[in-house]
Short mmCIF file of C-alpha atoms and ligand atoms in Angstrom, two decimals:
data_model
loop_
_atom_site.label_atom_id
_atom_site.label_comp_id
_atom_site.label_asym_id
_atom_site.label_seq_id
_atom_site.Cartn_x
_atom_site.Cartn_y
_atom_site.Cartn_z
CA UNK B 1 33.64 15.42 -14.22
CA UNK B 2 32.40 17.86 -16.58
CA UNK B 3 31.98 21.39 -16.19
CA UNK B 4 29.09 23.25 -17.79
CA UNK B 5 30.27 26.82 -18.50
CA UNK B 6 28.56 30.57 -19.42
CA UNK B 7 25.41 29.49 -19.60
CA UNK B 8 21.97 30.92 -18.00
CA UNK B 9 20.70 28.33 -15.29
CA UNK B 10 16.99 27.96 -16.18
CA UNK B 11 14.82 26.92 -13.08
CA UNK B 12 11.13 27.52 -11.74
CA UNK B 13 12.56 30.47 -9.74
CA UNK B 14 14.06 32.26 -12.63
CA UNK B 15 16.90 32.37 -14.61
CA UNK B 16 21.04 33.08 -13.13
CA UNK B 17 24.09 33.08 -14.69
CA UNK B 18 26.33 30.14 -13.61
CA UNK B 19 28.43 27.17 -13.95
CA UNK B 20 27.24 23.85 -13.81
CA UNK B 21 29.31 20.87 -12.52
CA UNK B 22 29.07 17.63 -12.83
CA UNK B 23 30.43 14.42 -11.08
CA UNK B 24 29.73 11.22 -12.45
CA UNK B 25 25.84 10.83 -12.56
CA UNK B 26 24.97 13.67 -10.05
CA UNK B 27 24.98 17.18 -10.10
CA UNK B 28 27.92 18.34 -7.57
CA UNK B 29 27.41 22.07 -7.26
CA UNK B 30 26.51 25.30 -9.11
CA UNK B 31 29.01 28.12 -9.34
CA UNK B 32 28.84 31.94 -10.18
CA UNK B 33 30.25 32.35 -13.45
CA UNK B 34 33.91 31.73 -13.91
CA UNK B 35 34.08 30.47 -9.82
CA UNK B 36 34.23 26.67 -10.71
CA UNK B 37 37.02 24.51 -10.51
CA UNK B 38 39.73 26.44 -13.00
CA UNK B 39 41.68 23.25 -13.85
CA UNK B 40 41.70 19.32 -13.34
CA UNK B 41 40.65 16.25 -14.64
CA UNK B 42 37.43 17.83 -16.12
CA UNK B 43 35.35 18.48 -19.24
CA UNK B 44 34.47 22.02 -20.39
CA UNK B 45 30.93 21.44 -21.85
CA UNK B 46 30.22 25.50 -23.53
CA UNK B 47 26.95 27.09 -22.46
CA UNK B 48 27.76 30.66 -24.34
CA UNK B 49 24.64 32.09 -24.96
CA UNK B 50 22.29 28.47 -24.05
CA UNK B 51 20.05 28.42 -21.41
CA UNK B 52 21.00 25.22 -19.09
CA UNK B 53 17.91 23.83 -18.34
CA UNK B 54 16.56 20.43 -16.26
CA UNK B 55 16.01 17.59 -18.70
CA UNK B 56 12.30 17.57 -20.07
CA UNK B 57 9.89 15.02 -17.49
CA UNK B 58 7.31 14.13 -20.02
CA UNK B 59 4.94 12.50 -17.99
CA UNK B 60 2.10 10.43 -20.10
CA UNK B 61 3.71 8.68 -22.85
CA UNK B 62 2.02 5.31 -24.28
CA UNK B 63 5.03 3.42 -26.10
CA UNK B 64 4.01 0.09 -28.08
CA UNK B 65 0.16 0.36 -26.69
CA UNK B 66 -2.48 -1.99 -27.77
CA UNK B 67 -5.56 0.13 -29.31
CA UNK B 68 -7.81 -0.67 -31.99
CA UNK B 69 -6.58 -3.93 -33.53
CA UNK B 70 -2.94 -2.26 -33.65
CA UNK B 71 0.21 -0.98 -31.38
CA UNK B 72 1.40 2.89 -31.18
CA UNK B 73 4.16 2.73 -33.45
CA UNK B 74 7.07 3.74 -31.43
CA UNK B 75 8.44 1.11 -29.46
CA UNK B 76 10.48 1.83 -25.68
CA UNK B 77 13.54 1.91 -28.19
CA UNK B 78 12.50 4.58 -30.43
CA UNK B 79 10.13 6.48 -28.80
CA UNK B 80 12.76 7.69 -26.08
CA UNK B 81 15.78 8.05 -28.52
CA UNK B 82 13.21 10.53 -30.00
CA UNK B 83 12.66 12.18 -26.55
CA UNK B 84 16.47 12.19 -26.02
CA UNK B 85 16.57 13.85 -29.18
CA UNK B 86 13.65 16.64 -28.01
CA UNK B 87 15.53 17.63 -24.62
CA UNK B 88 13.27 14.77 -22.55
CA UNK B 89 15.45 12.68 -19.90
CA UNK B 90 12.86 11.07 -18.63
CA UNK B 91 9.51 9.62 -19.16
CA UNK B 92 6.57 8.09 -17.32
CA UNK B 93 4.58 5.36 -19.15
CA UNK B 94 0.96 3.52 -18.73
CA UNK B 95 1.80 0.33 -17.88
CA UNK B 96 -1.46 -1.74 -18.87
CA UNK B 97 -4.18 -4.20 -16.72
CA UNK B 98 -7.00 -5.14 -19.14
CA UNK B 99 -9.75 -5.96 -17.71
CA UNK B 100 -9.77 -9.45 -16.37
CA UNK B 101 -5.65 -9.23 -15.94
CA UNK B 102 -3.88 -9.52 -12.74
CA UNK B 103 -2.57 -6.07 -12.44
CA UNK B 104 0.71 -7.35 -11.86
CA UNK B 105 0.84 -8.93 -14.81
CA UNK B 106 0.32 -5.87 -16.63
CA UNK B 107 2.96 -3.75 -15.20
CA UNK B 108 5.23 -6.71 -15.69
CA UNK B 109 4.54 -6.88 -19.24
CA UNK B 110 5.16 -3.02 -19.22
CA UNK B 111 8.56 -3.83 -17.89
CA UNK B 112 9.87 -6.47 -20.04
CA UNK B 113 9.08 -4.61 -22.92
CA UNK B 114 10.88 -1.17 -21.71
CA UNK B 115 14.03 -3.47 -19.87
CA UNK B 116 16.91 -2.57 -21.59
CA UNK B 117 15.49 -0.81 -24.62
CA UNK B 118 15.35 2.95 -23.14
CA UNK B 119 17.52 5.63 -24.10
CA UNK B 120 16.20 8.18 -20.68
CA UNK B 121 14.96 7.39 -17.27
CA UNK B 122 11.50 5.33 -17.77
CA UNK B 123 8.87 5.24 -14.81
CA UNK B 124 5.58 3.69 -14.82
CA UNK B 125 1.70 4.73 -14.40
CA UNK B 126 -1.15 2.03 -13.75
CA UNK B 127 -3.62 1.71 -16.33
CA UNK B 128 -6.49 -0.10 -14.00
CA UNK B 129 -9.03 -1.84 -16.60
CA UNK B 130 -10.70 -3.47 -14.43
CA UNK B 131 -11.38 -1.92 -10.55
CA UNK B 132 -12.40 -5.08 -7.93
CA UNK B 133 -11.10 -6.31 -4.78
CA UNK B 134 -8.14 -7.59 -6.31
CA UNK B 135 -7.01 -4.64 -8.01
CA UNK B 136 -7.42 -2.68 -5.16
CA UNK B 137 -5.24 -5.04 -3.24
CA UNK B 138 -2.22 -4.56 -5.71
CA UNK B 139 -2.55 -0.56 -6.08
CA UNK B 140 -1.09 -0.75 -2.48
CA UNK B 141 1.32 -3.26 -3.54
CA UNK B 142 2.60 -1.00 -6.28
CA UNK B 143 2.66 1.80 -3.87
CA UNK B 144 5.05 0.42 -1.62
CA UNK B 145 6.59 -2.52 -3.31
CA UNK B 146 6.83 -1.24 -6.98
CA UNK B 147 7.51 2.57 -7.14
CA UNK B 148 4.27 2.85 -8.77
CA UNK B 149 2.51 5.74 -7.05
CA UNK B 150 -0.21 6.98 -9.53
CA UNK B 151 -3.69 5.36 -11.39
CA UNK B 152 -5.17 5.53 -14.57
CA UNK B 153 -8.98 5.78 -14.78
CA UNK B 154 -11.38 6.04 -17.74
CA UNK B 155 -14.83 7.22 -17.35
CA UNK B 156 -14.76 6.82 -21.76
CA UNK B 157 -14.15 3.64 -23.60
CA UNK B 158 -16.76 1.45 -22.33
CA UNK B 159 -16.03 -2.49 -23.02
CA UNK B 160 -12.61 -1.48 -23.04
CA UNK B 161 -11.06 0.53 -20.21
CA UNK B 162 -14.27 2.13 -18.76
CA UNK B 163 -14.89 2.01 -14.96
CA UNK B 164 -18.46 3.64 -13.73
CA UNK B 165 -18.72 5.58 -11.14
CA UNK B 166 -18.58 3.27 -8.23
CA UNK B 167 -15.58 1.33 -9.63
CA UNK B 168 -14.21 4.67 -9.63
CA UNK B 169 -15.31 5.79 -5.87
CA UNK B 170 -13.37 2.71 -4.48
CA UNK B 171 -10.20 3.31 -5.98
CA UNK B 172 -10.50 6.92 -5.06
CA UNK B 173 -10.94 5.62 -1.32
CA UNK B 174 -8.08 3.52 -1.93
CA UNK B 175 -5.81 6.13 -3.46
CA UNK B 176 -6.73 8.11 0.03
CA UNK B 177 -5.62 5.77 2.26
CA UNK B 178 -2.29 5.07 0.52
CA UNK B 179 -1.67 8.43 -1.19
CA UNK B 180 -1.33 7.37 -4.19
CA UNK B 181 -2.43 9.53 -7.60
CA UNK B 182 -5.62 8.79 -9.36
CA UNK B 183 -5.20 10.42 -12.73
CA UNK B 184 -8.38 10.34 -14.93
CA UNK B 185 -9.40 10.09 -18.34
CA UNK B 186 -12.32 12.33 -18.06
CA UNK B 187 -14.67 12.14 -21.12
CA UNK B 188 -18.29 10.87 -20.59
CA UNK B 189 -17.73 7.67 -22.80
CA UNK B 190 -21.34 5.88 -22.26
CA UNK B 191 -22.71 9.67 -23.87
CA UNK B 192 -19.97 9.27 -26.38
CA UNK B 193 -21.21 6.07 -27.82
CA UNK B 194 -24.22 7.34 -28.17
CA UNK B 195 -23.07 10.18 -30.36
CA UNK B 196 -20.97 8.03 -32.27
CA UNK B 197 -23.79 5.56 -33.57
CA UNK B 198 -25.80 8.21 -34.34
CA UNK B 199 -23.17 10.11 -36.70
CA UNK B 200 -22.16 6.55 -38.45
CA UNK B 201 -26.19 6.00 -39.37
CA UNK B 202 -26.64 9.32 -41.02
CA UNK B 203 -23.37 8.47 -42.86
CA UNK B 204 -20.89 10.75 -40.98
CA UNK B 205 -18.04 9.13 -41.53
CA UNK B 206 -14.81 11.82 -41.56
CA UNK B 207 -12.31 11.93 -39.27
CA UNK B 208 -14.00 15.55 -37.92
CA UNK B 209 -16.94 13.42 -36.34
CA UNK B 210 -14.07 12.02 -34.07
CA UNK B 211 -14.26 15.45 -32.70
CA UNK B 212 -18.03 16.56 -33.11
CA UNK B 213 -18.93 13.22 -31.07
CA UNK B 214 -16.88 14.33 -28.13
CA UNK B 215 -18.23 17.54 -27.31
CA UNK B 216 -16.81 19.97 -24.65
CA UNK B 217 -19.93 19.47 -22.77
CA UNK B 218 -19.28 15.71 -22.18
CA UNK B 219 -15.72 16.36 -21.44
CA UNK B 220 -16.58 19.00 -18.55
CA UNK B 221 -19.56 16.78 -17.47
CA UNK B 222 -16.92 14.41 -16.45
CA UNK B 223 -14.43 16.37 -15.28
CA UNK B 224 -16.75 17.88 -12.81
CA UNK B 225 -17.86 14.22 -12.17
CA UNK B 226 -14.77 12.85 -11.13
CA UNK B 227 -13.95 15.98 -8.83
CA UNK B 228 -17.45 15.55 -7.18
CA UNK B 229 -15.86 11.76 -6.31
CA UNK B 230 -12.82 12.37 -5.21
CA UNK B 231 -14.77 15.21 -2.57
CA UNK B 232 -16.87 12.02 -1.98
CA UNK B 233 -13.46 9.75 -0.90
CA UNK B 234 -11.95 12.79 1.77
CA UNK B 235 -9.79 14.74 -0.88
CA UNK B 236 -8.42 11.96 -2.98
CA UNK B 237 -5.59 13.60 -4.89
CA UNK B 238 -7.10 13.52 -8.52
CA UNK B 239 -4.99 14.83 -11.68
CA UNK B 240 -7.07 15.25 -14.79
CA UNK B 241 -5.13 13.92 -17.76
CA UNK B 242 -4.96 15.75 -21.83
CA UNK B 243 -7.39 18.55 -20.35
CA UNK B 244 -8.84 20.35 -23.69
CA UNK B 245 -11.69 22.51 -23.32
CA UNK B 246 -12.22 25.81 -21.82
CA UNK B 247 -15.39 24.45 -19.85
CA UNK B 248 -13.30 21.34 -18.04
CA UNK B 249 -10.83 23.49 -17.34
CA UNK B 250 -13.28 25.91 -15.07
CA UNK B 251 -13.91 22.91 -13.35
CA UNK B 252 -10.62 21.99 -11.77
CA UNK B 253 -9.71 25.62 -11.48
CA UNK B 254 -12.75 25.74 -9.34
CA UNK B 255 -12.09 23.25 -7.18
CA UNK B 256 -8.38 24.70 -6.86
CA UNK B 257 -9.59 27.62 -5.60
CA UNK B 258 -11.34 25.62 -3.05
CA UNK B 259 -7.56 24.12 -2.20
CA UNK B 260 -8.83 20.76 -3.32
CA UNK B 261 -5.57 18.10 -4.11
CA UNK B 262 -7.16 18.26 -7.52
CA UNK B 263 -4.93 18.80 -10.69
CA UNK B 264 -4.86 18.66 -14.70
CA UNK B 265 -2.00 18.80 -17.63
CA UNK B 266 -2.69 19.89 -20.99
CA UNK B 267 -0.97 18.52 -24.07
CA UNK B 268 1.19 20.91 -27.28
CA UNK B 269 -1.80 19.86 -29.50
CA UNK B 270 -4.37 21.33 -27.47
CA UNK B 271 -2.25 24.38 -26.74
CA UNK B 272 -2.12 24.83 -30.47
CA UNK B 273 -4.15 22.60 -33.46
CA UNK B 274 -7.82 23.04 -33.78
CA UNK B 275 -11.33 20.92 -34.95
CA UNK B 276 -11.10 22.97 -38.19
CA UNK B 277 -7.36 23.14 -39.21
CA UNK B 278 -6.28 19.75 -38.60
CA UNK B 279 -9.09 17.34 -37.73
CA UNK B 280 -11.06 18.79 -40.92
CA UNK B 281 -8.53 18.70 -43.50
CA UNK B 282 -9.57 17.69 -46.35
CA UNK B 283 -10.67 13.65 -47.14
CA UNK B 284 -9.23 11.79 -44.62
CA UNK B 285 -5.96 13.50 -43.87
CA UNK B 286 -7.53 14.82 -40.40
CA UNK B 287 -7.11 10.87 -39.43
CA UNK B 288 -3.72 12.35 -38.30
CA UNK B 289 -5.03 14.30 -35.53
CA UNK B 290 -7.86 12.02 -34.41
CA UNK B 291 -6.77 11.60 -30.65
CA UNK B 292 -8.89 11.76 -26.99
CA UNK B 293 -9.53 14.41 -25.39
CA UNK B 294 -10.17 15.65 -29.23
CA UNK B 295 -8.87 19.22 -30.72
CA UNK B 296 -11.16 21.67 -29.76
CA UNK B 297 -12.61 24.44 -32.63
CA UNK B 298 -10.69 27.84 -32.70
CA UNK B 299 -14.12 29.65 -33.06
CA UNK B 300 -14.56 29.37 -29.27
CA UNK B 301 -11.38 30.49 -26.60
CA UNK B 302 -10.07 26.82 -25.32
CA UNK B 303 -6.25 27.82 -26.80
CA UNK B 304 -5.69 31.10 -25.01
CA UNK B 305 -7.68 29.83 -22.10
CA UNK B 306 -5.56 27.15 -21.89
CA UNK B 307 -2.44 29.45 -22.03
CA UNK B 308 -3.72 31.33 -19.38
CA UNK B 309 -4.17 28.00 -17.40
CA UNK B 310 -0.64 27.41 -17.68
CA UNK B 311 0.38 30.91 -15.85
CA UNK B 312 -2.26 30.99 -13.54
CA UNK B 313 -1.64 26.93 -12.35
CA UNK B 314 -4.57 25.73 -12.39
CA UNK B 315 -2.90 23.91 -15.43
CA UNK B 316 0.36 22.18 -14.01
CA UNK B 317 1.88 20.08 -16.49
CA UNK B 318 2.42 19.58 -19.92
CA UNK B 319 2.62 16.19 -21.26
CA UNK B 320 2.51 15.09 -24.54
CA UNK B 321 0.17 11.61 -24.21
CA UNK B 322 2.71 10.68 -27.26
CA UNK B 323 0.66 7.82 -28.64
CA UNK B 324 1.92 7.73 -32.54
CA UNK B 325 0.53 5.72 -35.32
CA UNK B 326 1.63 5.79 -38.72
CA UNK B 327 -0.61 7.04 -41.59
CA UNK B 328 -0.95 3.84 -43.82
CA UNK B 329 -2.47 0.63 -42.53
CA UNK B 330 -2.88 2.35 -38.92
CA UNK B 331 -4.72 5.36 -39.36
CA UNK B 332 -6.28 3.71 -42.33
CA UNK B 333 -8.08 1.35 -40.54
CA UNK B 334 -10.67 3.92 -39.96
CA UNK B 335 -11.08 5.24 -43.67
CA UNK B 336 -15.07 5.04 -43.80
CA UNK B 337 -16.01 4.62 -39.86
CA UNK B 338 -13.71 8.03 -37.97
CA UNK B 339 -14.57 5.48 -35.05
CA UNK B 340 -12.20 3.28 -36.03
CA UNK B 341 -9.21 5.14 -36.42
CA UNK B 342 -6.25 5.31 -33.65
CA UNK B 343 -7.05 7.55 -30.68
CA UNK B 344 -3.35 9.70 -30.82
CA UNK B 345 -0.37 11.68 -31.77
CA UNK B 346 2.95 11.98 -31.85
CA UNK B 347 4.79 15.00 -30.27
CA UNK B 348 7.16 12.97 -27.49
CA UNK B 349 10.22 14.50 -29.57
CA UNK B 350 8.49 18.27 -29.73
CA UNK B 351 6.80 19.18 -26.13
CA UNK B 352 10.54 21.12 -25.31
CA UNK B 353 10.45 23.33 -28.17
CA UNK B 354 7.02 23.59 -28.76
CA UNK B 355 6.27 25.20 -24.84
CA UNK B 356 9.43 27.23 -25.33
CA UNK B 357 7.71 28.76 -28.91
CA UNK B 358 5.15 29.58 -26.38
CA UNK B 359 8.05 32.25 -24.33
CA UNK B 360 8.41 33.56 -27.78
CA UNK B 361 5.04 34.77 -28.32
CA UNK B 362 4.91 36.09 -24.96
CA UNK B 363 2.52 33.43 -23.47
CA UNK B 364 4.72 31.90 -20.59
CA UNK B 365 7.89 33.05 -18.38
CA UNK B 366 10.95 31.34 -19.03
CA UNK B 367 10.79 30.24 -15.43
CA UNK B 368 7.21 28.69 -16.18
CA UNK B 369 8.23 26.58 -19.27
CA UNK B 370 10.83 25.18 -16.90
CA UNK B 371 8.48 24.20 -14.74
CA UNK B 372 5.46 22.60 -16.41
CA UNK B 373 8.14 21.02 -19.04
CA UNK B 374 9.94 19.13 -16.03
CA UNK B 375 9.89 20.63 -12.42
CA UNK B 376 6.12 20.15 -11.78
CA UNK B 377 6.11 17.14 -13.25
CA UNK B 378 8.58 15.52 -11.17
CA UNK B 379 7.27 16.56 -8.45
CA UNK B 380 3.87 15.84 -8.81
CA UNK B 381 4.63 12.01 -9.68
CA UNK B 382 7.40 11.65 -6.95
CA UNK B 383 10.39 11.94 -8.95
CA UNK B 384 11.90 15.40 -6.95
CA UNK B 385 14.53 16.24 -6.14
CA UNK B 386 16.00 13.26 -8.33
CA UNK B 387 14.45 14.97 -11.51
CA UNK B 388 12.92 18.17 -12.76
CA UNK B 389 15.72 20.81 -10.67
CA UNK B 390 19.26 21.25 -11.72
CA UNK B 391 20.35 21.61 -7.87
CA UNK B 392 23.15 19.51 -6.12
CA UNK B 393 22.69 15.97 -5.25
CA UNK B 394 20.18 15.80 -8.57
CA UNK B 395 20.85 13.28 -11.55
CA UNK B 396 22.80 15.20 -13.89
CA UNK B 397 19.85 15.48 -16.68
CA UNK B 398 20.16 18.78 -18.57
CA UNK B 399 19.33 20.58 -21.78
CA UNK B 400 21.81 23.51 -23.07
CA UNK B 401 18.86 25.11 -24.86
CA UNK B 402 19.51 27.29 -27.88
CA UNK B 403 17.48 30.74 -28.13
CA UNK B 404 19.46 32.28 -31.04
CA UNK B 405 18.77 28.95 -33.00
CA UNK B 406 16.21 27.57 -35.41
CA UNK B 407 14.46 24.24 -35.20
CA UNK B 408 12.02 23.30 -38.28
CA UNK B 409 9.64 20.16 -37.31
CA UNK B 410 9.32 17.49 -40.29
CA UNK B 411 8.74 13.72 -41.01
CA UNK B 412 12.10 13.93 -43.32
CA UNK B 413 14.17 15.19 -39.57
CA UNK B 414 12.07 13.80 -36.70
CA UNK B 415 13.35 10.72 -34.95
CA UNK B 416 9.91 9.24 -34.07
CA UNK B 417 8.70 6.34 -35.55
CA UNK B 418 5.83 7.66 -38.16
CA UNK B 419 5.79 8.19 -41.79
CA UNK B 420 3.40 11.71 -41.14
CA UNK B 421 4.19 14.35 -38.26
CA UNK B 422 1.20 16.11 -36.69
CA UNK B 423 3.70 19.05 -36.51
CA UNK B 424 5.07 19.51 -39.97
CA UNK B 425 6.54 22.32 -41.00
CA UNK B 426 6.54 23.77 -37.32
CA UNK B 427 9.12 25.96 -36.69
CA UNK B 428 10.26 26.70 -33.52
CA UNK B 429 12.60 29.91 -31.99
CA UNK B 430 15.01 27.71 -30.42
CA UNK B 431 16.58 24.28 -30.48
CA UNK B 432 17.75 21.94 -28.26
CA UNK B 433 21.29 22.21 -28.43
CA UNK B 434 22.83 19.48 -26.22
CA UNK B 435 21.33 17.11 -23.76
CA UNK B 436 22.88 14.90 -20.99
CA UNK B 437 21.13 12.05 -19.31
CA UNK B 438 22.72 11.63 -15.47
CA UNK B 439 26.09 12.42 -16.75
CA UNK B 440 26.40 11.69 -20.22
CA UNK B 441 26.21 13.90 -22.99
CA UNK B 442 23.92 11.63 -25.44
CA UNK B 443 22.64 14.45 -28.07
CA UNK B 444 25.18 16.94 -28.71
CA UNK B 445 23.71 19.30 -32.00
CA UNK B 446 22.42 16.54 -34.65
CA UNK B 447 24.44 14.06 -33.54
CA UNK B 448 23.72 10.92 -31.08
CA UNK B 449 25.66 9.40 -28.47
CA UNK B 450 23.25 7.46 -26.68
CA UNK B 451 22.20 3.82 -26.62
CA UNK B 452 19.60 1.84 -25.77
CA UNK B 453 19.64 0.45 -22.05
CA UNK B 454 21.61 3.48 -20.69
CA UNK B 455 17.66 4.54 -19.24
CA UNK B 456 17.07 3.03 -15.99
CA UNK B 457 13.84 2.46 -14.63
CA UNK B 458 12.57 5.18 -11.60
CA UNK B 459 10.65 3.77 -8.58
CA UNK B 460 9.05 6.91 -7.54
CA UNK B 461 7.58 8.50 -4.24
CA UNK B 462 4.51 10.17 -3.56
CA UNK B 463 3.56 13.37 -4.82
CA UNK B 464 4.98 16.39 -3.74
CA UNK B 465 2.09 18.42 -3.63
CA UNK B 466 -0.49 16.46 -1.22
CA UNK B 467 -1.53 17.82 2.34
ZN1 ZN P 501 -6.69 9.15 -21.94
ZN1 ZN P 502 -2.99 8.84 -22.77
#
């Protein structure tokens, strides 16, 4: 048993002083302060002056994915000792069906690399590569024989992941019937091509094109596309993933206001790293920021409007799409064709700190950062009440989160597996000051005391939020 004491209990309803105890795996009860047990065969865990928070749900990670002729560099292993490390218990990961695989296959090969190697809770998402009769067979299969509840659609990458339109319609229809999530990547990517050969002829070669080829309008184009289908298949509950731009995001708040099932997360980059700062440093340094959905310019208002998304909901989650690759001989590979370099970044070890800078500046609630850092996401992927709440009954995953102390992000400190950070020199009002995974304390100040195989893999439910 273990007793979490003085500390400010952090949840989407607000923050109350209590006492936090723990028995075993689960969380047993929560106490007013000082009310707990008083003595017994317990441990005192001190939350003085720490907010005691659920552990961080970071819901669209991509550990050891195949893109471009290479694999994101942090493996199952590292990637979530680095989440452990940034106040995230658990993650949810793209298992992979290329096109012409036996879904099956894919998700299998998603679980024999993650067995045994995590250091948090691990669930899966289905990447769908390929959408025909077959693979609409095994999304029910993965409903109710896999705990595999949600979808992965691209309307971009064509030749690689791309479905069109109709591809897309039918799994929509399917994802009705069995009430599963369709989560979309929602760039026009036939468009994007387009763009792309046209930059390379007249010689545009920097990592900026990246972003100047993916324009806002092609990102809204498809947003509004895929909501349009999912009106088409009854309702289908539809969750736009790494949401960007000011314009995409008028779409789904649109359609919210309509009470549509339709939903979107943002990721820390797009919340705070522009086309100009970071994309357009200077030779080919803005490789390190070359991911999709790309940053957006900070001439026009996609930051604060995507702030304001987060308070108003039309923005429910943040994730982090954590999708590192190192600088040299990853990154590289695109020095002289942008179109060529890695789509992604590395923040699985920041999104904690990084949404609470964000209460510092006055941009969310307390409450708020709880939620869209871990209650919202567990519900909305079918992990609640298991995850995301610190409430009786729940796994005992919880952050004792620091206010009075300092965290400074750097290659030389981070745990991820990169020799760059897309965050350096970030400093943050806050650190994450101790964090237990369903019982055990496995971060406690710099030091670890976690290993790989304690995370266990989550079948989940459906979505909380359907009608
Ligand atoms: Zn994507
Ligand atoms: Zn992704």
């Amino acid at each position: 048993m273990k007793l979490i004491k003085g500390g400010t209990v952090v949840g989407p309803v607000g923050a109350i002083p209590g006492d936090v105890l723990i028995v075993g795996e689960k969380i047993s009860a929560i106490f007013a302060p000082g009310e707990g047990p008083q003595e017994g065969d317990f441990e005192v865990v001190d939350a003085t002056g720490k907010y005691v928070i659920p552990g961080g749900v970071d819901a669209h990670t991509h550990m050891e994915l195949p893109f471009g002729g290479t694999f994101a560099s942090d493996t199952f292993d590292t990637g979530t000792k680095a989440a452990a490390f940034g106040g995230t218990t658990t993650i949810i990961d793209f298992a992979v069906q290329r096109t012409g695989e036996v879904v099956q296959d894919g998700l299998a090969a998603w679980h024999a690399k993650a067995a045994g190697n995590c250091h948090v809770d691990y669930a899966f998402h289905q990447i769908l590569g390929g959408v025909d009769d077959e693979s609409l067979k095994a999304m029910d299969q993965l409903v109710t024989g896999e705990g595999v509840t949600s979808f992965k659609l691209f309307m971009a990458y064509p030749g690689v992941f791309y479905s069109d339109d109709g591809q897309i319609l039918r799994a929509m229809q399917k994802a009705r019937d069995n009430g599963a999530m369709i989560m979309m990547h929602a760039e026009n990517g036939p468009a994007i091509d387009v763009l792309v050969k046209q930059a390379l002829e007249r010689g545009e070669t920097d990592p900026i094109h990246h972003g100047l080829t993916r324009p806002e309008a092609l990102e809204a184009e498809a947003t509004s596309r895929a909501i349009w289908l999912a009106s088409v298949a009854a309702d289908c509950p539809l969750y736009i993933v790494h949401l960007s731009a000011s314009k995409a995001l008028e779409q789904v708040a649109a359609a919210r206001d309509l009470g549509r099932n339709v939903f979107a997360e943002t990721c820390p980059q797009y919340l705070y790293l522009t086309l100009e700062d970071q994309l357009g440093a200077p030779g080919f340094e803005g490789a390190k920021w070359v991911c999709s959905t790309p940053l957006r310019s900070k001439h026009e208002t996609h930051r604060a409007d995507l702030w304001k998304g987060l308070r108003s909901n039309d923005l429910s989650v943040v994730s982090t799409d954590h999708c590192p690759f190192c600088f040299k001989d990853q990154k590289e590979l695109g020095i002289g064709d942008f179109s060529k370099i890695p789509n992604g970044i590395g923040s699985v070890e920041h999104r904690v700190d990084l949404l609470y800078q964000g209460v510092v500046d006055g941009k969310l609630s307390l409450a708020r950062w709880v939620e869209t850092i871990a209650t919202t996401p567990a519900r909305m992927f079918g992990l609640f009440p298991r995850k995301g709440v610190i409430a009786p009954g729940s796994d005992a995953d919880i952050v004792l989160y620091d206010p009075s102390a300092r965290t400074r992000i750097s290659v030389e400190t981070h745990h991820m597996n990169m020799d760059h950070s897309a965050w350096e020199d970030y400093e943050i009002d806050g650190k994450v000051d101790t964090v237990i995974s369903r019982g055990r304390v496995i971060v406690s100040g710099d030091t670890y005391h976690g290993h790989a195989g304690h995370g266990r893999f989550l079948r989940r439910g459906l979505s909380d939020y359907l009608l």
